[in-house]
mmCIF file of C-alpha atoms and ligand atoms in Angstrom:
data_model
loop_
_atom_site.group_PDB
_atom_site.id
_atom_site.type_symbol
_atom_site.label_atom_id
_atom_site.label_comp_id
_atom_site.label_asym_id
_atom_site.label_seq_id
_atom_site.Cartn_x
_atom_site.Cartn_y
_atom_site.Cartn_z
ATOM 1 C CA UNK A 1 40.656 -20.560 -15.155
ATOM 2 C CA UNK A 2 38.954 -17.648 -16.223
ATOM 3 C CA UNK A 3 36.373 -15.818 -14.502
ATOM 4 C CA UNK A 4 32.981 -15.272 -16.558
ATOM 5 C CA UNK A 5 32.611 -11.792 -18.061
ATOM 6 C CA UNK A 6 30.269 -9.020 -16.375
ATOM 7 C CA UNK A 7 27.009 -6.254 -17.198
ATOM 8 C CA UNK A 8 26.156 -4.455 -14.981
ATOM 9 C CA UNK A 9 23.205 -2.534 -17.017
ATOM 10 C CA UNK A 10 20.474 -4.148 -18.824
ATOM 11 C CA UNK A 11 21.652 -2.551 -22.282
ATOM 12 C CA UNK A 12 24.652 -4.844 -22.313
ATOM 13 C CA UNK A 13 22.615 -7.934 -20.879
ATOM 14 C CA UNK A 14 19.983 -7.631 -23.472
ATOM 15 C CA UNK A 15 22.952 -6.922 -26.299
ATOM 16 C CA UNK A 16 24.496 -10.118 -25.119
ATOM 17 C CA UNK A 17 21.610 -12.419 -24.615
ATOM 18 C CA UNK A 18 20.144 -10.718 -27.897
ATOM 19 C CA UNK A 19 23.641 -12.115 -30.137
ATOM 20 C CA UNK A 20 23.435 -15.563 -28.841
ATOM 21 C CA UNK A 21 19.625 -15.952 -29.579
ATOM 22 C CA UNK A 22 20.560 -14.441 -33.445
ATOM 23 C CA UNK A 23 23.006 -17.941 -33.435
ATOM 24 C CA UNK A 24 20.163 -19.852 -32.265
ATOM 25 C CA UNK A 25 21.313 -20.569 -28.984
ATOM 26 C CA UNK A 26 18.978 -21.785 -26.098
ATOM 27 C CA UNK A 27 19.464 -19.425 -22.749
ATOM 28 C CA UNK A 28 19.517 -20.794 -19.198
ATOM 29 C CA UNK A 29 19.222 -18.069 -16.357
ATOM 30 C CA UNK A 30 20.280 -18.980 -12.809
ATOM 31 C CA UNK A 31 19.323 -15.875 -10.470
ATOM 32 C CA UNK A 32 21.039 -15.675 -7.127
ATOM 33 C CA UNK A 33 21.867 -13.047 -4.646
ATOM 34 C CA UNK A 34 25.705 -14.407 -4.903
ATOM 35 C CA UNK A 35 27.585 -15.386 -1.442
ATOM 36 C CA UNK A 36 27.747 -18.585 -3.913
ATOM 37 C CA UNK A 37 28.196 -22.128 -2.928
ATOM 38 C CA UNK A 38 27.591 -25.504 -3.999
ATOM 39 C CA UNK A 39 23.581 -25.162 -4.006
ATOM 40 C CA UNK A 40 24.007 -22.118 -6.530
ATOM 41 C CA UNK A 41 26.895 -23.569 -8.644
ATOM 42 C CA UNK A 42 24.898 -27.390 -8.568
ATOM 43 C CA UNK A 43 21.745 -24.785 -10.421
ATOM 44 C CA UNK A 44 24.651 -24.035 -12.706
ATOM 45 C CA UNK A 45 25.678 -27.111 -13.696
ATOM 46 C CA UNK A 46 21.918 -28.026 -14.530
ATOM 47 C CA UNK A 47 21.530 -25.090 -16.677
ATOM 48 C CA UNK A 48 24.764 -25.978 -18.435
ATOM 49 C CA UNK A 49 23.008 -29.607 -19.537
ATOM 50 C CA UNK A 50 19.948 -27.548 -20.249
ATOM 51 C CA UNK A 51 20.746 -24.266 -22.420
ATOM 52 C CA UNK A 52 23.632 -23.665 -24.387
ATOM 53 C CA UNK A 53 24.280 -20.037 -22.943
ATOM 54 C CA UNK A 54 24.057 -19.499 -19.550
ATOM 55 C CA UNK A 55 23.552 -16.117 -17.681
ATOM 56 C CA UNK A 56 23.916 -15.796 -13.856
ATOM 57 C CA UNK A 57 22.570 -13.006 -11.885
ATOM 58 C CA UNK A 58 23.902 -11.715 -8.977
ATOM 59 C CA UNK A 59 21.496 -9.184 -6.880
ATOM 60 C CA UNK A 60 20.723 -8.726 -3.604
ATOM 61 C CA UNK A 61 17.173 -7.291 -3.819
ATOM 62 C CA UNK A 62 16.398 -4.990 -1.285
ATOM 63 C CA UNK A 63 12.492 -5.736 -1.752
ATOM 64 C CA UNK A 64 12.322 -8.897 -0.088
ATOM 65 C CA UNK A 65 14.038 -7.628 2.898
ATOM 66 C CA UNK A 66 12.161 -6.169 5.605
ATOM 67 C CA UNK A 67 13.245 -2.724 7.373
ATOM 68 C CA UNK A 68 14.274 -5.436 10.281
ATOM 69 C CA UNK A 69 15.951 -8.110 8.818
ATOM 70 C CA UNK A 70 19.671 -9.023 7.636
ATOM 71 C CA UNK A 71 19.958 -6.383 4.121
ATOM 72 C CA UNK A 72 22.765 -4.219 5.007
ATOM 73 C CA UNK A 73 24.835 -7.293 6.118
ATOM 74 C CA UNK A 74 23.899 -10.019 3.478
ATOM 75 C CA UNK A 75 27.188 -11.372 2.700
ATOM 76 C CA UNK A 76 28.750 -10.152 -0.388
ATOM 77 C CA UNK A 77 31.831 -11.237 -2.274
ATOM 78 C CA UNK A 78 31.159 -10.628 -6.040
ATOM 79 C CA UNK A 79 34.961 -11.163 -6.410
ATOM 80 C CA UNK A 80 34.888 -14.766 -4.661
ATOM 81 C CA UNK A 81 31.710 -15.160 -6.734
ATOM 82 C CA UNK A 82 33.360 -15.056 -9.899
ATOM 83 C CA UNK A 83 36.488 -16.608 -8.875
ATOM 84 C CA UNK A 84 33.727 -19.767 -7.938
ATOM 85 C CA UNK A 85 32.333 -19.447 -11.388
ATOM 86 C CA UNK A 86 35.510 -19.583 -13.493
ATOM 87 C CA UNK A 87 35.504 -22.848 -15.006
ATOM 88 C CA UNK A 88 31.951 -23.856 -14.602
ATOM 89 C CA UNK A 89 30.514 -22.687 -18.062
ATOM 90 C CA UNK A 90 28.930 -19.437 -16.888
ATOM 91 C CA UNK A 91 28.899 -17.224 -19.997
ATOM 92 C CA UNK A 92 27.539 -14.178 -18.398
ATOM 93 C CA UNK A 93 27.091 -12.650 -15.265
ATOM 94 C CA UNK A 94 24.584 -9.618 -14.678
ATOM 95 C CA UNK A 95 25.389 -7.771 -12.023
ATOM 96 C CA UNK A 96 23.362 -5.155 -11.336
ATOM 97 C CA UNK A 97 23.599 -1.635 -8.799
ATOM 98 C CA UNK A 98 19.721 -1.505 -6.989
ATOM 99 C CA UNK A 99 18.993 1.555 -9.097
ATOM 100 C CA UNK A 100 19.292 -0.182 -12.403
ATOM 101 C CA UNK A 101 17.021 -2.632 -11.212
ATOM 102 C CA UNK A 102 14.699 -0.345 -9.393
ATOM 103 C CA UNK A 103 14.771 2.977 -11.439
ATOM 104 C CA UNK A 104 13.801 6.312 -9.542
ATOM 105 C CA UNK A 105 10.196 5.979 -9.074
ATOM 106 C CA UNK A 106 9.742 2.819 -9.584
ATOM 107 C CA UNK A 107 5.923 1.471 -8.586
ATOM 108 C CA UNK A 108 5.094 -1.540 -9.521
ATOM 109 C CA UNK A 109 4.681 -4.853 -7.646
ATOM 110 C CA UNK A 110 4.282 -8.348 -8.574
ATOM 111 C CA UNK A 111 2.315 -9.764 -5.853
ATOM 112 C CA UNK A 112 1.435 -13.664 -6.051
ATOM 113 C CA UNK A 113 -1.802 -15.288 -4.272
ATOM 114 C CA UNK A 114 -2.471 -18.731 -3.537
ATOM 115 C CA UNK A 115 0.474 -20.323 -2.748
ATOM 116 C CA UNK A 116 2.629 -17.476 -1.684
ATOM 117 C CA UNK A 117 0.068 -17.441 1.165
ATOM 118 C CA UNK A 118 0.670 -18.644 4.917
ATOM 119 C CA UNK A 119 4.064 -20.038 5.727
ATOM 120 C CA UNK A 120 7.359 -17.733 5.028
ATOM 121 C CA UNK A 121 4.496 -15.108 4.484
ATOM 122 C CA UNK A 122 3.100 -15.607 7.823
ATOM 123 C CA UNK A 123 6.357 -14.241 9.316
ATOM 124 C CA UNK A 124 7.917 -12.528 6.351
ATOM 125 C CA UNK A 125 4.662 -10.887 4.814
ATOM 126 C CA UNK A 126 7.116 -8.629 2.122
ATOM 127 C CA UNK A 127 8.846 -11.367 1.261
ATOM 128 C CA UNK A 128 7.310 -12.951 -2.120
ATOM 129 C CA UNK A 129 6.415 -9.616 -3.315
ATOM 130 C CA UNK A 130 9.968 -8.373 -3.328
ATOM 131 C CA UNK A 131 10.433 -12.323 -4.890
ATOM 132 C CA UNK A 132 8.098 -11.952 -7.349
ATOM 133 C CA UNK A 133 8.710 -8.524 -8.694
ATOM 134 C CA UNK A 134 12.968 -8.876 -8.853
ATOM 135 C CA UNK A 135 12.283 -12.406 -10.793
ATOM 136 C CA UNK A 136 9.722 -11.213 -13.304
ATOM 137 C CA UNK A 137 12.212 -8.251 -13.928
ATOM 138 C CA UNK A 138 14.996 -10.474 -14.182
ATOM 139 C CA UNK A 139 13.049 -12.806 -16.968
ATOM 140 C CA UNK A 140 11.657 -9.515 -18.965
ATOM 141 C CA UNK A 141 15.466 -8.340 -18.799
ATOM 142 C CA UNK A 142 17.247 -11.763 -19.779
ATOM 143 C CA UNK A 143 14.329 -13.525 -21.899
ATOM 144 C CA UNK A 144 15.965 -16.886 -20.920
ATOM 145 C CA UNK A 145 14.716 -19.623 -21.940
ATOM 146 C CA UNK A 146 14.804 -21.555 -18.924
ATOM 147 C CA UNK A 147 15.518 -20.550 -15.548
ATOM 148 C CA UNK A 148 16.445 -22.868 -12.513
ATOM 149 C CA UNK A 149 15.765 -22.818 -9.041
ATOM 150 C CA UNK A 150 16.742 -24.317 -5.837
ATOM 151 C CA UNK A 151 13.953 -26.865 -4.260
ATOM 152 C CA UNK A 152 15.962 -25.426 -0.966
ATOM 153 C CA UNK A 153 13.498 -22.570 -0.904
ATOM 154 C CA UNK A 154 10.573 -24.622 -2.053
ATOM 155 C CA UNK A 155 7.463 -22.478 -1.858
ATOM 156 C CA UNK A 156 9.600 -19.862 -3.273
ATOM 157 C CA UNK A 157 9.877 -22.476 -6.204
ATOM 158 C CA UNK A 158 5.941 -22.637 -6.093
ATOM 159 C CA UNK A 159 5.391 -18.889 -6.105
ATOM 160 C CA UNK A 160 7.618 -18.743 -9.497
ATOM 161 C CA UNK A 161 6.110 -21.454 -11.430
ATOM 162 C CA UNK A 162 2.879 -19.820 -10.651
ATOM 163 C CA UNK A 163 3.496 -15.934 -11.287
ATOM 164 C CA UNK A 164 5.576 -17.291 -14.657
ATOM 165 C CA UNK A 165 1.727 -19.325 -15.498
ATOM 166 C CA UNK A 166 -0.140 -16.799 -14.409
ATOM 167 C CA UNK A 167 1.803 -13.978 -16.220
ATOM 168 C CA UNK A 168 2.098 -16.139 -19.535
ATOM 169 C CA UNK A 169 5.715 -15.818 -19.336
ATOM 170 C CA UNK A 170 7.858 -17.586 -21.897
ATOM 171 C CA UNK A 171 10.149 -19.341 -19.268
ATOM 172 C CA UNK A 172 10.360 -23.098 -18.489
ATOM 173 C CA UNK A 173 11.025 -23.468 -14.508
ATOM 174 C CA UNK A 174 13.130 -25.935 -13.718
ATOM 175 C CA UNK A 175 13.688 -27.082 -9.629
ATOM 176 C CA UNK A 176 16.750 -28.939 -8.684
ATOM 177 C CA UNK A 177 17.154 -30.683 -5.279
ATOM 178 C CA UNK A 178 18.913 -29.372 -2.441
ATOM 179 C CA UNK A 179 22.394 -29.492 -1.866
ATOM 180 C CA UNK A 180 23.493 -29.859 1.661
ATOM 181 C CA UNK A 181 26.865 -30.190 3.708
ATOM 182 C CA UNK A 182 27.713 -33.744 5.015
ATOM 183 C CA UNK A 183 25.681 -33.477 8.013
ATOM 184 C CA UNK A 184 22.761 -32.915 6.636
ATOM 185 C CA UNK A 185 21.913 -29.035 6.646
ATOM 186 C CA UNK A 186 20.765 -27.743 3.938
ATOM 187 C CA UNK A 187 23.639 -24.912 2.128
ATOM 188 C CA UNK A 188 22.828 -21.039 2.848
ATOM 189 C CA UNK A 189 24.356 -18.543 1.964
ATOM 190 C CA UNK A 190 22.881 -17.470 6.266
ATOM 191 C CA UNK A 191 25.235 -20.587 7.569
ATOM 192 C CA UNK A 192 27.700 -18.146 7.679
ATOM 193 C CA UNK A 193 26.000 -16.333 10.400
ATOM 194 C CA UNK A 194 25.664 -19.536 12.704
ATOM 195 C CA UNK A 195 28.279 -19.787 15.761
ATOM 196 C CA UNK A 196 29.283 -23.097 16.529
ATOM 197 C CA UNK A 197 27.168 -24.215 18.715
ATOM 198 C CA UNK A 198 24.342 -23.359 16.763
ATOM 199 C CA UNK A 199 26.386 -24.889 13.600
ATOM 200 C CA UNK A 200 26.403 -28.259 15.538
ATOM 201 C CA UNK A 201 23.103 -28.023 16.422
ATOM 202 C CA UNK A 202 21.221 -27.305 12.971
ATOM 203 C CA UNK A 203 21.817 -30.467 11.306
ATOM 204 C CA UNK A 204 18.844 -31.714 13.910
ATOM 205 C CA UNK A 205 16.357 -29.774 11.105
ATOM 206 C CA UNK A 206 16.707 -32.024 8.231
ATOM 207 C CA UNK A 207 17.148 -35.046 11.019
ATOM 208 C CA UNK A 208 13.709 -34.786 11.926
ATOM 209 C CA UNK A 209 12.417 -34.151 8.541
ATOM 210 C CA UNK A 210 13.826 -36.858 7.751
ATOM 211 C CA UNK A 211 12.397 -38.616 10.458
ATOM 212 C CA UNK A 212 9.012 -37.693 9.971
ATOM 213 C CA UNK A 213 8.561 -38.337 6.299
ATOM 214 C CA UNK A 214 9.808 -41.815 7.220
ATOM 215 C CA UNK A 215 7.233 -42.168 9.257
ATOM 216 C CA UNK A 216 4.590 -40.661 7.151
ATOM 217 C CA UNK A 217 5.681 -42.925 4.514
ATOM 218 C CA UNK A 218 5.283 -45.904 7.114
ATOM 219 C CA UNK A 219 1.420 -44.595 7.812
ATOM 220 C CA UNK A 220 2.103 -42.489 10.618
ATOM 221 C CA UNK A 221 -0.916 -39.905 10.105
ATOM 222 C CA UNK A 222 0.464 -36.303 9.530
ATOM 223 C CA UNK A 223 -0.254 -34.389 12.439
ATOM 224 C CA UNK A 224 1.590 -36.443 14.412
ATOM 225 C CA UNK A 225 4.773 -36.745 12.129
ATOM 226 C CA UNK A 226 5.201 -33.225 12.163
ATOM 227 C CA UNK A 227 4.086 -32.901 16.000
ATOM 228 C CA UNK A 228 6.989 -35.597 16.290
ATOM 229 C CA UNK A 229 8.868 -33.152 14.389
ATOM 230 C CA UNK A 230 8.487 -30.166 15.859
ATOM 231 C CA UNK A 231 9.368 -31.835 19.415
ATOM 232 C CA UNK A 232 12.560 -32.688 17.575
ATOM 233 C CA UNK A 233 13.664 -29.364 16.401
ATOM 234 C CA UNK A 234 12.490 -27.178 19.608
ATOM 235 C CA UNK A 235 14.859 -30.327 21.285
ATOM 236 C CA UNK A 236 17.775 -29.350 19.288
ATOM 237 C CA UNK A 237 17.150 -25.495 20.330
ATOM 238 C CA UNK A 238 15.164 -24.136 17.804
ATOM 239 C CA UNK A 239 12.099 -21.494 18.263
ATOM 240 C CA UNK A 240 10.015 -22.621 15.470
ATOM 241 C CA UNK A 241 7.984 -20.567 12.698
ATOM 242 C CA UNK A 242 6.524 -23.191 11.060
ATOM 243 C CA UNK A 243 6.468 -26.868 10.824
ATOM 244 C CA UNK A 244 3.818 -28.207 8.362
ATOM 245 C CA UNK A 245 2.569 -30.977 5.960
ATOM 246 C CA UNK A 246 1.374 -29.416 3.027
ATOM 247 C CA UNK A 247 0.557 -30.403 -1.086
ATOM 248 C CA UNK A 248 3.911 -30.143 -2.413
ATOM 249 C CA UNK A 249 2.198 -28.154 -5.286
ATOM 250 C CA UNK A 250 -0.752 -25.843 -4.431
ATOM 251 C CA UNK A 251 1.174 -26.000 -0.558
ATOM 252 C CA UNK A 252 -2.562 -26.088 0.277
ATOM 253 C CA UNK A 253 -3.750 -29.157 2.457
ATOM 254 C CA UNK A 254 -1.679 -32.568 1.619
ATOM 255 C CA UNK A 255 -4.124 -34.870 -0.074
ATOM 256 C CA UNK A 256 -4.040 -38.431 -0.377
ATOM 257 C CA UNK A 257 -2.470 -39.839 -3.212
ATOM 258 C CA UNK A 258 -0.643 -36.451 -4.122
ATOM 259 C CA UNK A 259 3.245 -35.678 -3.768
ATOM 260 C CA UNK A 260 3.102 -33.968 -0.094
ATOM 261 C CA UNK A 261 5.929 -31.933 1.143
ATOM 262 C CA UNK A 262 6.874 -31.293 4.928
ATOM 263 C CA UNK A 263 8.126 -28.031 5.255
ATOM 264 C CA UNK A 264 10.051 -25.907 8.363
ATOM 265 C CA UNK A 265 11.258 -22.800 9.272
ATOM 266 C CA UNK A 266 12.967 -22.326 12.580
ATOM 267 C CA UNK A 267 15.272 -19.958 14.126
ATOM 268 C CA UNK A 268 18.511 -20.481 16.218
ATOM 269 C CA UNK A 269 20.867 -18.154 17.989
ATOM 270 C CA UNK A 270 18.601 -15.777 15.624
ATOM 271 C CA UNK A 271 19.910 -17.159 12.567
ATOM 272 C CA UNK A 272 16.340 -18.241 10.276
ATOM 273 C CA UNK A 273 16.798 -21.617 8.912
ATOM 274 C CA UNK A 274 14.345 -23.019 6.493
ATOM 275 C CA UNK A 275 14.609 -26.784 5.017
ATOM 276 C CA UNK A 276 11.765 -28.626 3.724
ATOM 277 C CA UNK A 277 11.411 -32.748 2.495
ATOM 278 C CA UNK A 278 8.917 -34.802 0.113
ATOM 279 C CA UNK A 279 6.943 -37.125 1.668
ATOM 280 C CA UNK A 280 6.660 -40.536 0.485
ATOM 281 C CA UNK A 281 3.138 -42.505 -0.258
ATOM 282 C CA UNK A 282 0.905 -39.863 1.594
ATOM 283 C CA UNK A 283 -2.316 -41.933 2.246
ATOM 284 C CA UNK A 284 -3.882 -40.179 5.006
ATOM 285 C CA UNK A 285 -6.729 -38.230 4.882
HETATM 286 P P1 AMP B 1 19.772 -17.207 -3.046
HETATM 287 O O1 AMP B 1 21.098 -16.721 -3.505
HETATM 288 O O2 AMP B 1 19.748 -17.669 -1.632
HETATM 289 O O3 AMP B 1 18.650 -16.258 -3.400
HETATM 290 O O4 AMP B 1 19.483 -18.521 -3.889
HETATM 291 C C1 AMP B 1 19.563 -18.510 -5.293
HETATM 292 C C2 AMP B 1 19.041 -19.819 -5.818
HETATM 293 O O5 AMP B 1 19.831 -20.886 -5.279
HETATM 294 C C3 AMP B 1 17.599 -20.104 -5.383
HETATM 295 O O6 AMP B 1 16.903 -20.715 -6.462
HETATM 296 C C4 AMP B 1 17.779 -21.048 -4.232
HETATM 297 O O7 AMP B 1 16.669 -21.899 -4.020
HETATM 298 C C5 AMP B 1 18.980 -21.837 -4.696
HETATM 299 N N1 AMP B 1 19.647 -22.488 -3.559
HETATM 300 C C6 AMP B 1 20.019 -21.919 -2.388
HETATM 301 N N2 AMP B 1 20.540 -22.845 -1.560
HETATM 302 C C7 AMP B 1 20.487 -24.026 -2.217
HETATM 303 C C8 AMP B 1 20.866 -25.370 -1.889
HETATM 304 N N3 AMP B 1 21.406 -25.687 -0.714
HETATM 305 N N4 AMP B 1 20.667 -26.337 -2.818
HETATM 306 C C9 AMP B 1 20.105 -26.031 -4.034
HETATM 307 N N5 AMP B 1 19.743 -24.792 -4.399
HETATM 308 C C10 AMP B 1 19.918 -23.802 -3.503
#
């Protein structure tokens, strides 16, 4: 099957984008930072229902990475990217070298407030910055219609629907649920990184997750679903970052009566695993 064709500048995106819009055409963006698998290509396939064009972008954006963490060895196979995209409707892929997306001098930062604060913040301050400023460059580049996003990463989700409000930007968000192996953890394009004992050990995240919005949903009050949880996952080996109940919107304080979220980040053999679940028929104050 044939592989989807490729920019690498913005000219030719905006030339391509711009001819399909002339024919009326509705765009669907998926931005990624490739090492593709089924999470990314199941984003895909919802922007295939949802647009009639549909542009994927493959970066790895150096802003979101700290001076410390995993840039130079992200993995990166654009070739086994687009041999994964032949055949599943992708009519573009942007592929862009950092300085196209960050000219020489570049100084300007998107930096989102309320909820890009506390969690993956709290140990990745940089991170929704870097987020925020790549994916409002991405929409200004593509003008796409609609964009989708992985639930995966979910207060990443809740930092773009906000920034896209707040800026008045003329992109629908759309998140789609998490895709995850047979066992139970959640696809990353990180799972490479995990030996095998850590492997067999990081299903145990989205166990107790699981466990604990059961029990929420059952009238367990919070703290102690996620205290439950958090015995669970240091059980299984973890160091945990975070484990925590939030509003599955404003990822401020769950409320009663409003879609809650439970939420984890947690680190094995150094690898950073994050996984997060709704919780059912939050009552509790
Ligand atoms: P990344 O390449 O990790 O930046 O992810 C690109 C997009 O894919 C983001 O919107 C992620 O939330 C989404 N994504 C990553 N993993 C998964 C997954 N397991 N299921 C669904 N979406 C995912």
């Amino acid at each position: 099957m044939s592989r989807p064709d490729v920019v690498t500048t913005v000219a030719e995106l905006r030339t391509r984008v711009a001819a399909w819009r002339r024919d009326g055409a509705r765009i669907g963006m998926v931005p990624t930072m490739g090492a593709l698998h089924d999470g990314h290509l199941s984003l895909v396939e919802a922007a295939r229902g949802g647009a009639d064009r549909v542009v994927v972008s493959i970066f790895v954006n150096p802003t979101q990475f700290a001076p410390t963490e995993d840039l130079a060895t992200y993995p990166r196979d654009l070739d086994g990217d687009l041999a994964k995209l032949a055949g599943a409707g992708v009519d573009l892929v942007f592929a862009p070298e950092t300085g196209e997306m960050y000219p020489e001098g570049a100084a300007t930062t998107v930096t989102v407030g309320g909820p890009a604060v506390g969690l993956e913040s709290d140990a990745r301050p940089h991170f929704f910055a870097g987020v925020a400023t790549v994916v409002t460059k991405l929409f200004a580049q593509c003008l796409p219609d609609v964009a989708y996003f992985g639930e995966k990463d979910f207060q990443q989700l809740a930092v773009i629907r906000r920034l896209t409000r707040d800026l008045s930007l003329p992109v629908s968000v759309e998140g789609r649920p998490t895709v995850r192996e047979p066992d139970g953890l959640a696809m990353s394009s990180r799972n490479v990184y995990l030996n095998a004992d850590s492997r067999s050990r990081a299903p145990a995240l989205y166990a107790a997750l699981t466990r604990a919005a059961a029990a929420i949903g059952e009238g367990l009050p919070s703290e102690a679903a996620v205290a439950a949880a958090a015995a669970d996952i240091a059980a299984a080996g973890f160091a945990i970052d975070y484990v925590e109940h939030r509003d599955a919107e404003t990822l401020g304080r769950p409320e009663p009566g409003r879609p809650g979220r439970l939420l984890v980040a947690a680190r094995i053999q150094e690898v950073r695993l994050i996984d997060n679940i709704a919780t059912p028929n939050y009552r509790q104050l």
